[in-house]
Tab-separated table of C-alpha atoms and ligand atoms in Angstrom:
chain	number	residue	atom	x	y	z
F	284	MET	CA	53.457	-3.363	174.589
F	285	ARG	CA	53.734	-6.170	177.130
F	286	ILE	CA	50.875	-8.217	179.406
F	287	ALA	CA	50.513	-10.856	182.037
F	288	MET	CA	47.817	-12.792	181.612
F	289	ILE	CA	46.991	-14.896	185.188
F	290	GLY	CA	45.006	-18.065	184.044
F	291	THR	CA	45.064	-20.527	181.463
F	292	GLY	CA	41.608	-21.794	181.711
F	293	TYR	CA	39.191	-20.757	178.725
F	294	VAL	CA	38.595	-17.109	179.389
F	295	GLY	CA	42.739	-16.281	180.343
F	296	LEU	CA	44.184	-18.799	177.635
F	297	VAL	CA	41.942	-17.744	174.680
F	298	SER	CA	42.424	-13.301	175.606
F	299	GLY	CA	46.406	-14.284	176.154
F	300	ALA	CA	46.510	-15.446	172.738
F	301	CYS	CA	44.313	-13.220	171.053
F	302	PHE	CA	45.978	-10.463	172.278
F	303	SER	CA	49.636	-12.370	171.312
F	304	GLU	CA	47.618	-11.815	167.561
F	305	PHE	CA	46.787	-8.352	167.739
F	306	GLY	CA	50.395	-7.797	168.431
F	307	VAL	CA	50.947	-7.491	172.179
F	308	ASP	CA	53.560	-9.871	174.116
F	309	VAL	CA	51.957	-12.092	176.707
F	310	VAL	CA	53.309	-13.930	179.148
F	311	CYS	CA	50.130	-16.695	180.149
F	312	VAL	CA	50.857	-17.842	184.308
F	313	ASP	CA	49.726	-20.805	185.505
F	314	LYS	CA	49.943	-22.634	188.722
F	315	ASP	CA	49.213	-25.698	186.909
F	316	ALA	CA	52.699	-26.905	186.080
F	317	ASP	CA	51.447	-30.165	184.056
F	318	LYS	CA	49.030	-27.543	181.869
F	319	ILE	CA	51.722	-25.218	181.614
F	320	ALA	CA	54.095	-28.290	180.237
F	321	MET	CA	51.327	-29.246	178.214
F	322	LEU	CA	51.069	-25.924	176.895
F	323	ASP	CA	54.325	-25.670	176.299
F	324	LYS	CA	54.734	-28.714	173.766
F	325	GLY	CA	52.047	-26.319	171.807
F	326	ARG	CA	49.901	-29.040	172.937
F	327	MET	CA	45.600	-27.577	174.333
F	328	PRO	CA	44.296	-28.647	177.861
F	329	ILE	CA	40.851	-27.372	175.942
F	330	PHE	CA	39.009	-27.765	172.285
F	331	GLU	CA	38.131	-24.854	170.521
F	332	PRO	CA	38.273	-24.483	167.471
F	333	GLY	CA	41.359	-22.690	165.716
F	334	LEU	CA	43.086	-22.295	169.751
F	335	GLU	CA	45.930	-24.887	168.877
F	336	ASP	CA	46.728	-22.934	165.796
F	337	LEU	CA	46.938	-19.219	167.409
F	338	VAL	CA	49.279	-20.700	169.906
F	339	ARG	CA	51.259	-22.409	167.971
F	340	LYS	CA	52.061	-19.124	165.306
F	341	ASN	CA	52.306	-16.770	168.431
F	342	VAL	CA	54.636	-18.831	169.843
F	343	GLU	CA	56.394	-19.364	167.024
F	344	ALA	CA	56.704	-15.668	166.968
F	345	GLY	CA	57.973	-15.389	169.719
F	346	ARG	CA	55.249	-13.010	171.423
F	347	LEU	CA	53.566	-15.315	173.768
F	348	LYS	CA	54.916	-17.578	176.646
F	349	PHE	CA	53.892	-19.391	179.549
F	350	THR	CA	55.062	-19.728	183.051
F	351	THR	CA	54.158	-20.695	186.757
F	352	GLU	CA	56.328	-17.612	187.418
F	353	LEU	CA	54.184	-15.408	188.511
F	354	GLY	CA	56.275	-12.638	189.616
F	355	ASP	CA	58.076	-12.588	186.321
F	356	ALA	CA	55.537	-12.541	184.302
F	357	VAL	CA	54.180	-9.022	186.063
F	358	ARG	CA	57.544	-7.151	186.457
F	359	GLY	CA	57.228	-4.903	184.082
F	360	ALA	CA	54.646	-5.283	182.024
F	361	ASP	CA	51.565	-2.558	181.002
F	362	ALA	CA	49.047	-4.213	182.346
F	363	VAL	CA	48.254	-7.737	184.323
F	364	PHE	CA	44.808	-9.610	183.479
F	365	ILE	CA	43.325	-11.377	186.097
F	366	ALA	CA	41.442	-14.810	184.083
F	367	VAL	CA	41.368	-17.039	187.294
F	368	GLY	CA	38.204	-19.001	187.949
F	369	THR	CA	35.437	-17.352	189.870
F	370	PRO	CA	32.988	-20.553	190.416
F	371	SER	CA	29.692	-21.367	192.664
F	372	ARG	CA	30.635	-20.820	196.094
F	373	ARG	CA	29.199	-24.680	197.426
F	374	GLY	CA	26.175	-24.157	199.206
F	375	ASP	CA	25.239	-20.593	198.829
F	376	GLY	CA	25.542	-19.859	194.867
F	377	HIS	CA	27.757	-16.450	195.536
F	378	ALA	CA	30.999	-16.703	193.436
F	379	ASP	CA	33.896	-17.911	194.485
F	380	LEU	CA	36.105	-15.240	194.630
F	381	SER	CA	39.808	-16.736	196.915
F	382	TYR	CA	40.651	-17.077	193.476
F	383	VAL	CA	40.855	-13.884	192.136
F	384	TYR	CA	41.759	-12.299	196.125
F	385	ALA	CA	44.977	-14.649	195.993
F	386	ALA	CA	46.000	-13.521	192.481
F	387	ALA	CA	45.820	-9.687	193.470
F	388	ALA	CA	48.047	-10.229	196.365
F	389	GLU	CA	50.667	-11.638	193.831
F	390	ILE	CA	50.378	-8.930	191.345
F	391	ALA	CA	50.830	-6.750	194.123
F	392	GLU	CA	53.997	-8.056	195.215
F	393	ALA	CA	55.071	-8.228	192.342
F	394	VAL	CA	54.298	-5.208	190.061
F	395	ASP	CA	57.012	-2.496	189.335
F	396	GLY	CA	56.518	1.312	188.020
F	397	TYR	CA	53.093	1.687	186.536
F	398	THR	CA	50.701	-1.193	186.214
F	399	VAL	CA	46.876	-1.648	184.640
F	400	VAL	CA	45.513	-4.839	186.940
F	401	VAL	CA	42.327	-5.877	184.964
F	402	THR	CA	39.584	-7.833	186.037
F	403	LYS	CA	38.849	-10.360	183.195
F	404	SER	CA	37.083	-13.463	185.205
F	405	THR	CA	33.449	-12.631	185.823
F	406	VAL	CA	33.240	-11.257	189.198
F	407	PRO	CA	30.472	-9.155	190.692
F	408	VAL	CA	30.550	-5.917	191.417
F	409	GLY	CA	32.431	-4.440	194.179
F	410	THR	CA	35.141	-6.942	193.578
F	411	GLY	CA	37.070	-4.422	191.946
F	412	ARG	CA	37.607	-2.371	194.999
F	413	GLU	CA	38.659	-4.940	197.155
F	414	VAL	CA	41.055	-6.184	194.442
F	415	GLU	CA	41.985	-2.509	194.773
F	416	ARG	CA	42.673	-3.025	198.453
F	417	ILE	CA	44.038	-6.077	198.417
F	418	ILE	CA	46.937	-4.320	196.465
F	419	ALA	CA	47.129	-1.272	198.741
F	420	GLU	CA	47.130	-3.133	201.429
F	421	THR	CA	49.542	-6.139	200.458
F	422	ARG	CA	52.497	-2.998	199.087
F	423	ALA	CA	51.218	0.568	200.110
F	424	ASP	CA	53.659	2.079	197.427
F	425	ALA	CA	52.409	0.269	194.542
F	426	ASP	CA	50.942	2.559	191.863
F	427	VAL	CA	48.362	0.598	189.814
F	428	ASP	CA	44.919	1.329	188.749
F	429	VAL	CA	42.221	-1.121	189.203
F	430	VAL	CA	40.203	-1.831	185.906
F	431	SER	CA	37.119	-4.198	184.714
F	432	ASN	CA	37.439	-5.693	181.463
F	433	PRO	CA	34.381	-8.433	181.183
F	434	GLU	CA	34.824	-10.810	178.370
F	435	PHE	CA	31.982	-12.427	176.403
F	436	LEU	CA	33.267	-14.827	174.723
F	437	ARG	CA	31.018	-17.872	173.724
F	438	GLU	CA	32.603	-20.956	174.245
F	439	GLY	CA	33.196	-22.594	170.388
F	440	SER	CA	32.861	-19.184	168.729
F	441	ALA	CA	36.152	-17.947	170.965
F	442	ILE	CA	38.663	-16.616	169.077
F	443	GLU	CA	36.270	-14.944	166.559
F	444	ASP	CA	33.843	-13.779	169.295
F	445	PHE	CA	37.370	-11.882	170.922
F	446	MET	CA	38.603	-10.537	168.015
F	447	ARG	CA	34.916	-9.098	166.288
F	448	PRO	CA	33.262	-8.636	169.623
F	449	ASP	CA	29.936	-6.747	169.108
F	450	ARG	CA	31.453	-4.335	171.857
F	451	VAL	CA	34.346	-4.091	174.667
F	452	VAL	CA	33.222	-2.977	177.725
F	453	ILE	CA	36.116	-1.301	180.052
F	454	GLY	CA	34.759	0.253	183.385
F	455	THR	CA	37.374	2.739	185.177
F	456	ARG	CA	37.670	6.455	185.475
F	457	SER	CA	41.331	6.502	185.148
F	458	GLY	CA	42.753	8.463	181.967
F	459	ARG	CA	45.674	6.502	181.945
F	460	ALA	CA	43.816	3.300	182.230
F	461	GLN	CA	41.632	4.359	179.726
F	462	GLU	CA	44.937	4.856	177.740
F	463	VAL	CA	46.284	1.577	177.970
F	464	MET	CA	43.442	-0.333	177.353
F	465	LYS	CA	42.714	1.910	174.504
F	466	ALA	CA	46.301	1.060	172.789
F	467	LEU	CA	45.962	-2.485	174.051
F	468	TYR	CA	42.559	-2.851	171.998
F	469	ARG	CA	44.193	-1.036	168.865
F	470	PRO	CA	43.462	-3.379	166.405
F	471	LEU	CA	39.187	-3.562	167.334
F	472	TYR	CA	39.472	0.265	167.184
F	473	LEU	CA	40.441	-0.067	163.661
F	474	ILE	CA	37.493	-2.099	162.801
F	475	GLU	CA	35.077	0.662	164.388
F	476	THR	CA	34.327	-1.817	167.146
F	477	PRO	CA	31.897	-0.151	169.748
F	478	ILE	CA	34.161	0.633	173.250
F	479	VAL	CA	31.682	1.364	176.709
F	480	PHE	CA	33.614	3.299	179.171
F	481	THR	CA	31.949	3.355	182.220
F	482	SER	CA	32.933	3.319	185.841
F	483	ARG	CA	33.599	-0.207	187.424
F	484	GLN	CA	31.088	-1.727	188.940
F	485	THR	CA	28.862	-0.491	186.530
F	486	SER	CA	31.461	-2.497	184.086
F	487	GLU	CA	30.909	-5.580	186.289
F	488	LEU	CA	27.670	-5.829	186.466
F	489	ILE	CA	27.291	-5.593	182.522
F	490	LYS	CA	28.959	-8.947	181.981
F	491	TYR	CA	26.348	-10.040	184.950
F	492	ALA	CA	23.290	-8.337	182.821
F	493	ALA	CA	23.961	-9.298	179.634
F	494	ASN	CA	24.342	-13.393	180.553
F	495	THR	CA	21.756	-12.815	183.166
F	496	PHE	CA	19.398	-11.480	180.136
F	497	LEU	CA	20.228	-14.291	177.892
F	498	ALA	CA	19.835	-17.186	180.027
F	499	THR	CA	16.396	-15.325	180.749
F	500	LYS	CA	15.778	-14.810	176.888
F	501	ILE	CA	16.239	-18.972	176.799
F	502	THR	CA	13.802	-19.571	179.034
F	503	PHE	CA	11.288	-17.443	177.772
F	504	ILE	CA	11.456	-19.771	174.262
F	505	ASN	CA	11.604	-22.795	176.023
F	506	GLU	CA	8.173	-21.863	177.884
F	507	ILE	CA	6.668	-20.790	174.883
F	508	ALA	CA	7.701	-23.884	173.275
F	509	ASP	CA	6.581	-26.308	176.252
F	510	LEU	CA	3.313	-23.593	175.385
F	511	CYS	CA	3.448	-24.494	171.484
F	512	GLU	CA	3.281	-28.226	172.305
F	513	VAL	CA	0.026	-27.850	174.140
F	514	VAL	CA	-1.934	-25.310	171.406
F	515	ASP	CA	-0.320	-27.033	168.464
F	516	ALA	CA	1.301	-24.157	167.457
F	517	ASP	CA	4.850	-23.905	165.799
F	518	VAL	CA	7.552	-22.534	168.085
F	519	GLN	CA	10.736	-22.190	165.182
F	520	ASP	CA	8.250	-20.485	163.959
F	521	VAL	CA	7.157	-17.745	167.170
F	522	ALA	CA	11.024	-17.656	167.009
F	523	LYS	CA	11.330	-16.372	163.708
F	524	GLY	CA	7.913	-14.170	163.949
F	525	ILE	CA	9.343	-12.712	167.584
F	526	GLY	CA	13.155	-12.449	166.366
F	527	LEU	CA	12.429	-10.907	163.615
F	528	ASP	CA	11.511	-7.620	165.359
F	529	GLY	CA	14.436	-5.097	165.558
F	530	ARG	CA	13.752	-4.830	169.115
F	531	ILE	CA	13.243	-8.780	170.091
F	532	GLY	CA	15.961	-9.974	167.624
F	533	GLY	CA	16.271	-13.515	166.540
F	534	LYS	CA	19.321	-14.544	168.585
F	535	PHE	CA	19.519	-17.405	171.250
F	536	LEU	CA	15.687	-17.827	170.702
F	537	HIS	CA	16.346	-21.110	169.880
F	538	ALA	CA	14.008	-23.721	172.413
F	539	GLY	CA	16.300	-27.055	173.800
F	540	PRO	CA	16.568	-28.643	177.105
F	541	GLY	CA	18.128	-25.511	179.051
F	542	TYR	CA	21.585	-23.271	179.172
F	543	GLY	CA	24.411	-25.208	180.569
F	544	GLY	CA	27.262	-24.470	180.694
F	545	SER	CA	30.399	-22.718	182.980
F	546	CYS	CA	28.587	-19.204	183.068
F	547	PHE	CA	24.650	-19.376	182.359
F	548	PRO	CA	24.174	-21.448	185.266
F	549	LYS	CA	26.519	-19.800	188.055
F	550	ASP	CA	25.864	-16.321	186.434
F	551	THR	CA	22.604	-15.973	186.643
F	552	LEU	CA	22.629	-17.712	190.649
F	553	ALA	CA	25.399	-15.170	191.699
F	554	LEU	CA	23.446	-12.214	190.508
F	555	VAL	CA	20.648	-13.509	192.684
F	556	ARG	CA	22.306	-13.352	195.127
F	557	THR	CA	23.935	-10.332	195.081
F	558	ALA	CA	20.813	-9.029	194.237
F	559	ALA	CA	19.491	-10.313	197.421
F	560	GLU	CA	21.823	-9.465	199.672
F	561	VAL	CA	21.534	-6.003	199.287
F	562	GLY	CA	17.469	-5.980	198.988
F	563	ARG	CA	16.711	-5.347	195.599
F	564	PRO	CA	16.020	-9.158	195.021
F	565	LEU	CA	14.912	-10.057	190.739
F	566	ARG	CA	12.229	-11.746	191.005
F	567	ILE	CA	12.332	-12.168	186.961
F	568	VAL	CA	15.787	-13.742	187.718
F	569	GLU	CA	14.986	-16.491	190.381
F	570	THR	CA	12.630	-17.553	188.487
F	571	VAL	CA	14.905	-18.389	185.165
F	572	VAL	CA	17.544	-20.274	187.595
F	573	ASP	CA	14.708	-22.354	188.955
F	574	ILE	CA	12.702	-23.043	185.982
F	575	ASN	CA	16.183	-24.038	183.932
F	576	ALA	CA	17.179	-26.008	186.737
F	577	LYS	CA	13.329	-27.794	186.633
F	578	ARG	CA	13.687	-28.212	183.080
F	579	LYS	CA	16.541	-30.293	182.404
F	580	PRO	CA	15.512	-33.967	184.230
F	581	GLN	CA	11.635	-33.000	182.305
F	582	MET	CA	13.224	-33.515	179.772
F	583	ALA	CA	14.160	-37.122	180.628
F	584	GLU	CA	10.004	-37.321	181.218
F	585	LYS	CA	9.693	-36.107	177.805
F	586	VAL	CA	12.314	-39.149	176.809
F	587	ILE	CA	10.014	-41.902	179.150
F	588	GLU	CA	7.190	-40.783	177.319
F	589	ALA	CA	8.177	-40.609	174.331
F	590	CYS	CA	9.502	-44.871	175.014
F	591	ASP	CA	5.017	-45.677	176.160
F	592	GLY	CA	6.010	-44.144	179.706
F	593	ASN	CA	8.719	-46.234	180.011
F	594	VAL	CA	12.162	-47.360	179.473
F	595	ASP	CA	12.928	-50.004	182.343
F	596	GLY	CA	15.042	-52.726	180.581
F	597	LYS	CA	14.898	-50.916	177.533
F	598	THR	CA	18.065	-48.892	175.499
F	599	VAL	CA	18.396	-45.283	174.928
F	600	ALA	CA	21.640	-44.101	172.666
F	601	ILE	CA	22.442	-40.323	173.398
F	602	LEU	CA	23.679	-38.601	171.152
F	603	GLY	CA	25.520	-35.275	172.318
F	604	VAL	CA	26.811	-34.396	175.589
F	605	THR	CA	28.036	-31.338	176.440
F	606	PHE	CA	26.065	-28.554	177.291
F	607	LYS	CA	26.858	-27.632	173.451
F	608	PRO	CA	28.640	-28.124	170.307
F	609	ASN	CA	32.067	-27.819	169.398
F	610	THR	CA	33.520	-28.012	173.215
F	611	ASP	CA	34.554	-30.749	175.420
F	612	ASP	CA	33.315	-28.816	178.430
F	613	MET	CA	30.652	-30.863	180.102
F	614	ARG	CA	29.790	-28.283	183.265
F	615	ASP	CA	26.189	-28.333	183.850
F	616	SER	CA	25.216	-29.875	180.684
F	617	PRO	CA	21.569	-31.037	180.422
F	618	SER	CA	22.881	-34.267	179.764
F	619	LEU	CA	24.307	-34.822	183.492
F	620	ASP	CA	20.459	-34.950	184.621
F	621	ILE	CA	18.815	-36.199	181.664
F	622	VAL	CA	21.191	-39.168	181.706
F	623	ASP	CA	21.066	-39.665	185.188
F	624	LYS	CA	17.327	-39.982	185.318
F	625	LEU	CA	17.127	-42.302	182.503
F	626	LYS	CA	19.361	-44.327	183.861
F	627	ARG	CA	17.807	-44.431	187.666
F	628	ALA	CA	14.551	-45.280	185.628
F	629	GLY	CA	15.823	-48.283	184.273
F	630	ALA	CA	17.294	-47.287	180.929
F	631	GLU	CA	20.631	-48.530	179.794
F	632	ILE	CA	22.490	-46.063	178.271
F	633	ARG	CA	24.696	-46.007	175.535
F	634	ALA	CA	26.185	-42.240	174.616
F	635	TYR	CA	28.708	-40.685	171.607
F	636	ASP	CA	30.032	-37.521	171.691
F	637	PRO	CA	32.767	-36.222	169.325
F	638	GLU	CA	34.743	-34.108	171.828
F	639	GLY	CA	33.059	-34.530	174.884
F	640	MET	CA	33.908	-38.310	176.391
F	641	ASP	CA	37.033	-37.775	178.142
F	642	GLU	CA	35.414	-35.273	180.059
F	643	ALA	CA	31.945	-37.012	180.277
F	644	ARG	CA	33.528	-40.845	181.558
F	645	ASP	CA	34.279	-39.056	185.210
F	646	MET	CA	30.616	-37.239	185.535
F	647	MET	CA	28.871	-40.439	184.274
F	648	ASN	CA	28.853	-43.589	185.950
F	649	GLY	CA	27.284	-46.837	183.853
F	650	VAL	CA	27.276	-45.258	180.196
F	651	THR	CA	28.107	-47.465	177.440
F	652	TRP	CA	30.855	-45.142	175.324
F	653	CYS	CA	30.719	-45.548	171.689
F	654	ALA	CA	32.819	-45.160	168.949
F	655	ASP	CA	30.177	-42.935	166.395
F	656	ALA	CA	26.776	-42.163	166.217
F	657	TYR	CA	25.375	-45.550	164.871
F	658	ASP	CA	26.936	-47.666	166.834
F	659	ALA	CA	25.573	-45.719	169.859
F	660	MET	CA	22.115	-46.345	168.280
F	661	THR	CA	22.757	-50.042	167.527
F	662	GLY	CA	20.570	-52.167	169.186
F	663	ALA	CA	18.509	-49.081	170.867
F	664	ASP	CA	14.952	-49.081	171.830
F	665	ALA	CA	15.011	-44.815	171.084
F	666	VAL	CA	17.641	-42.406	170.069
F	667	VAL	CA	18.158	-38.739	171.645
F	668	ILE	CA	19.720	-35.673	170.493
F	669	ILE	CA	21.150	-33.656	173.067
F	670	THR	CA	23.452	-31.615	171.715
F	671	GLU	CA	23.301	-30.382	168.100
F	672	TRP	CA	26.970	-31.298	166.914
F	673	ASN	CA	27.277	-30.884	163.178
F	674	GLU	CA	27.258	-34.603	162.687
F	675	PHE	CA	24.243	-35.072	164.119
F	676	ARG	CA	22.472	-32.862	161.731
F	677	ALA	CA	22.778	-35.002	158.706
F	678	LEU	CA	22.096	-38.837	159.831
F	679	ASP	CA	21.308	-41.680	157.314
F	680	LEU	CA	18.397	-41.788	158.570
F	681	GLU	CA	17.964	-45.320	156.745
F	682	LYS	CA	21.093	-46.596	158.312
F	683	ALA	CA	19.308	-45.276	162.171
F	684	LYS	CA	16.737	-46.692	161.342
F	685	SER	CA	18.377	-50.145	160.207
F	686	VAL	CA	20.536	-50.371	163.590
F	687	LEU	CA	17.794	-49.091	165.788
F	688	LYS	CA	15.555	-51.880	167.043
F	689	ALA	CA	13.004	-48.933	167.508
F	690	PRO	CA	12.598	-46.084	165.259
F	691	VAL	CA	11.967	-43.663	167.981
F	692	MET	CA	13.501	-40.155	167.925
F	693	ILE	CA	14.100	-37.590	170.644
F	694	ASP	CA	15.137	-34.074	169.247
F	695	LEU	CA	16.055	-31.907	171.880
F	696	ARG	CA	17.589	-28.948	169.563
F	697	ASN	CA	15.232	-29.273	166.490
F	698	VAL	CA	17.919	-30.374	164.433
F	699	TYR	CA	15.282	-32.073	161.983
F	700	ASN	CA	11.586	-31.343	160.847
F	701	PRO	CA	8.981	-33.272	162.138
F	702	ASP	CA	7.331	-34.323	158.647
F	703	ASP	CA	10.771	-35.380	157.152
F	704	MET	CA	11.105	-37.615	160.015
F	705	ALA	CA	7.705	-38.635	159.593
F	706	ALA	CA	7.982	-39.664	156.011
F	707	ALA	CA	11.430	-41.246	157.116
F	708	GLY	CA	9.145	-43.557	159.588
F	709	PHE	CA	10.235	-42.641	162.254
F	710	ARG	CA	8.445	-42.005	165.540
F	711	TYR	CA	9.982	-38.759	166.528
F	712	SER	CA	9.384	-35.616	168.699
F	713	CYS	CA	11.127	-32.271	169.703
F	714	ILE	CA	10.941	-28.913	171.373
F	715	GLY	CA	7.751	-26.950	170.715
F	716	ARG	CA	6.662	-28.531	167.272
F	717	SER	CA	3.647	-30.489	166.532
F	718	THR	CA	4.403	-33.928	165.690
F	719	VAL	CA	3.018	-36.748	164.124
F	720	PRO	CA	1.082	-38.165	167.049
F	721	PRO	CA	3.230	-41.396	168.413
F	722	GLY	CA	1.761	-44.515	167.251
F	723	PRO	CA	2.989	-47.921	169.021
F	724	ALA	CA	6.605	-48.488	168.244
F	725	GLU	CA	6.797	-50.531	164.545
Y	177	UGA	C1	27.890	-17.609	177.343
Y	177	UGA	C2	27.748	-15.989	176.576
Y	177	UGA	O1	27.068	-16.336	175.528
Y	177	UGA	C3	28.824	-15.302	176.150
Y	177	UGA	O2	28.753	-14.452	176.204
Y	177	UGA	C4	29.853	-15.431	177.518
Y	177	UGA	O3	30.729	-14.275	177.725
Y	177	UGA	C5	29.534	-16.654	178.231
Y	177	UGA	O4	28.724	-17.378	178.549
Y	177	UGA	C6	30.822	-15.811	179.776
Y	177	UGA	O5	30.585	-15.397	180.236
Y	177	UGA	O6	31.837	-16.896	179.893
Y	177	UGA	P1	28.563	-19.791	176.617
Y	177	UGA	O7	28.535	-20.219	177.747
Y	177	UGA	O8	29.970	-20.251	176.355
Y	177	UGA	O9	28.724	-18.473	176.132
Y	177	UGA	O10	27.164	-20.079	175.793
Y	177	UGA	P2	26.369	-19.750	175.100
Y	177	UGA	O11	26.830	-19.821	173.504
Y	177	UGA	O12	25.721	-18.831	175.373
Y	177	UGA	O13	24.952	-21.219	175.525
Y	177	UGA	C7	24.908	-21.704	176.607
Y	177	UGA	C8	24.094	-22.573	176.823
Y	177	UGA	O14	22.605	-21.849	176.128
Y	177	UGA	C9	24.122	-23.722	175.808
Y	177	UGA	O15	23.763	-24.383	176.835
Y	177	UGA	C10	23.131	-23.277	174.843
Y	177	UGA	O16	22.841	-25.069	174.280
Y	177	UGA	C11	22.089	-22.859	175.310
Y	177	UGA	N1	21.882	-22.177	174.251
Y	177	UGA	C12	22.003	-21.208	173.956
Y	177	UGA	C13	19.958	-22.076	174.070
Y	177	UGA	O17	19.541	-23.013	174.830
Y	177	UGA	N2	19.446	-21.541	173.087
Y	177	UGA	C14	19.584	-20.881	172.583
Y	177	UGA	O18	18.944	-20.010	172.120
Y	177	UGA	C15	21.392	-20.225	172.753
């Protein structure tokens, strides 16, 4: 089988590489010639564990190719996947579908023979219908079915998520299109992955409902964490205690500085807009969006509080700036709000991130970028863990103490244990766990 993957962003590149690993011939298309040139040289435009090896292996096997020529890739393909970006439209929070619609028109020009056009980008309910309309308008004789097949992969574990997903959702009522999709996902049938066949609109909504539910779950535990701090309870134990109930489940119950990334913030907002527009407002989700937006700058206040209420003229070390570990993605990362607010309160920032510093440099001015965690902590009045990279989980605490000006740690990911930190001589604050009452910094 042969497919074209339009867009080599996160979803497009990972899905294209993984389909080629399934044995499908894949041509990945992108308008950005520099990106294609880079991929042709075997260099990845994003950091994703395992991706470079997977791409190299399948390019060498002749199953994976890159091009800027959409027409060549689409002609003769069994399926064409649209995996272009759907960013939040400036001003109103709606998903910007202009790239999806432009791709649909270009695909229509090029298709020959029966072709399944699949939207993999996260698109609001009704987009598939519009894609179908655009294709029919551009080429009345085009023999296509338009299918929704949302992607549920997470950055940092994207390949594993694609290769061994919890489920695959396919939105189409066309038997012919279902057969093509089944053939593409055959390796997943063999490992008995549940495949949900449903209508196109339902499939489109499943994607938003999944991300929104997860964002709600995180926001719920974040609010419980805030309550824990006041009533002297421990959020980690609350999460365990409720998560062991099979109806709730223990995943996505890690309290932290608020969700970020390229998906949750954008998708929650887009769903709120869609629902309001059709007169069925989603009040829970509206509240989640609001709480999460306020939470990020609130984390800076937590840092200021831990620094005896004032960071003016003080130096704060930041460990981790990406929105989560194992990615270089800075989009909507809590670090952006936290660092901004600390700087406005007069703090000097020394920061380190294993992968995100290139991205972050353009987004955060006036930050001193450091060679490693200890370099960042050198001479700092406090250290803040914003992203739970593995290398921050096992810091040499004696060494950290010796380079810091004061042994103050604000751990926004609950990486460390409050008792251990107190024993190590740190004034330690974290999220939703009792800590040793702060005394004056030594
Ligand atoms: C998310 C979904 O998890 C994927 O299933 C989905 O395919 C993807 O969006 C998408 O729509 O493309 P991703 O944004 O890569 O994936 O990252 P997550 O691992 O979901 O984390 C999102 C944010 O929530 C991060 O800022 C993370 O730190 C935060 N988070 C996550 C918590 O604060 N607590 C948790 O328990 C889990």
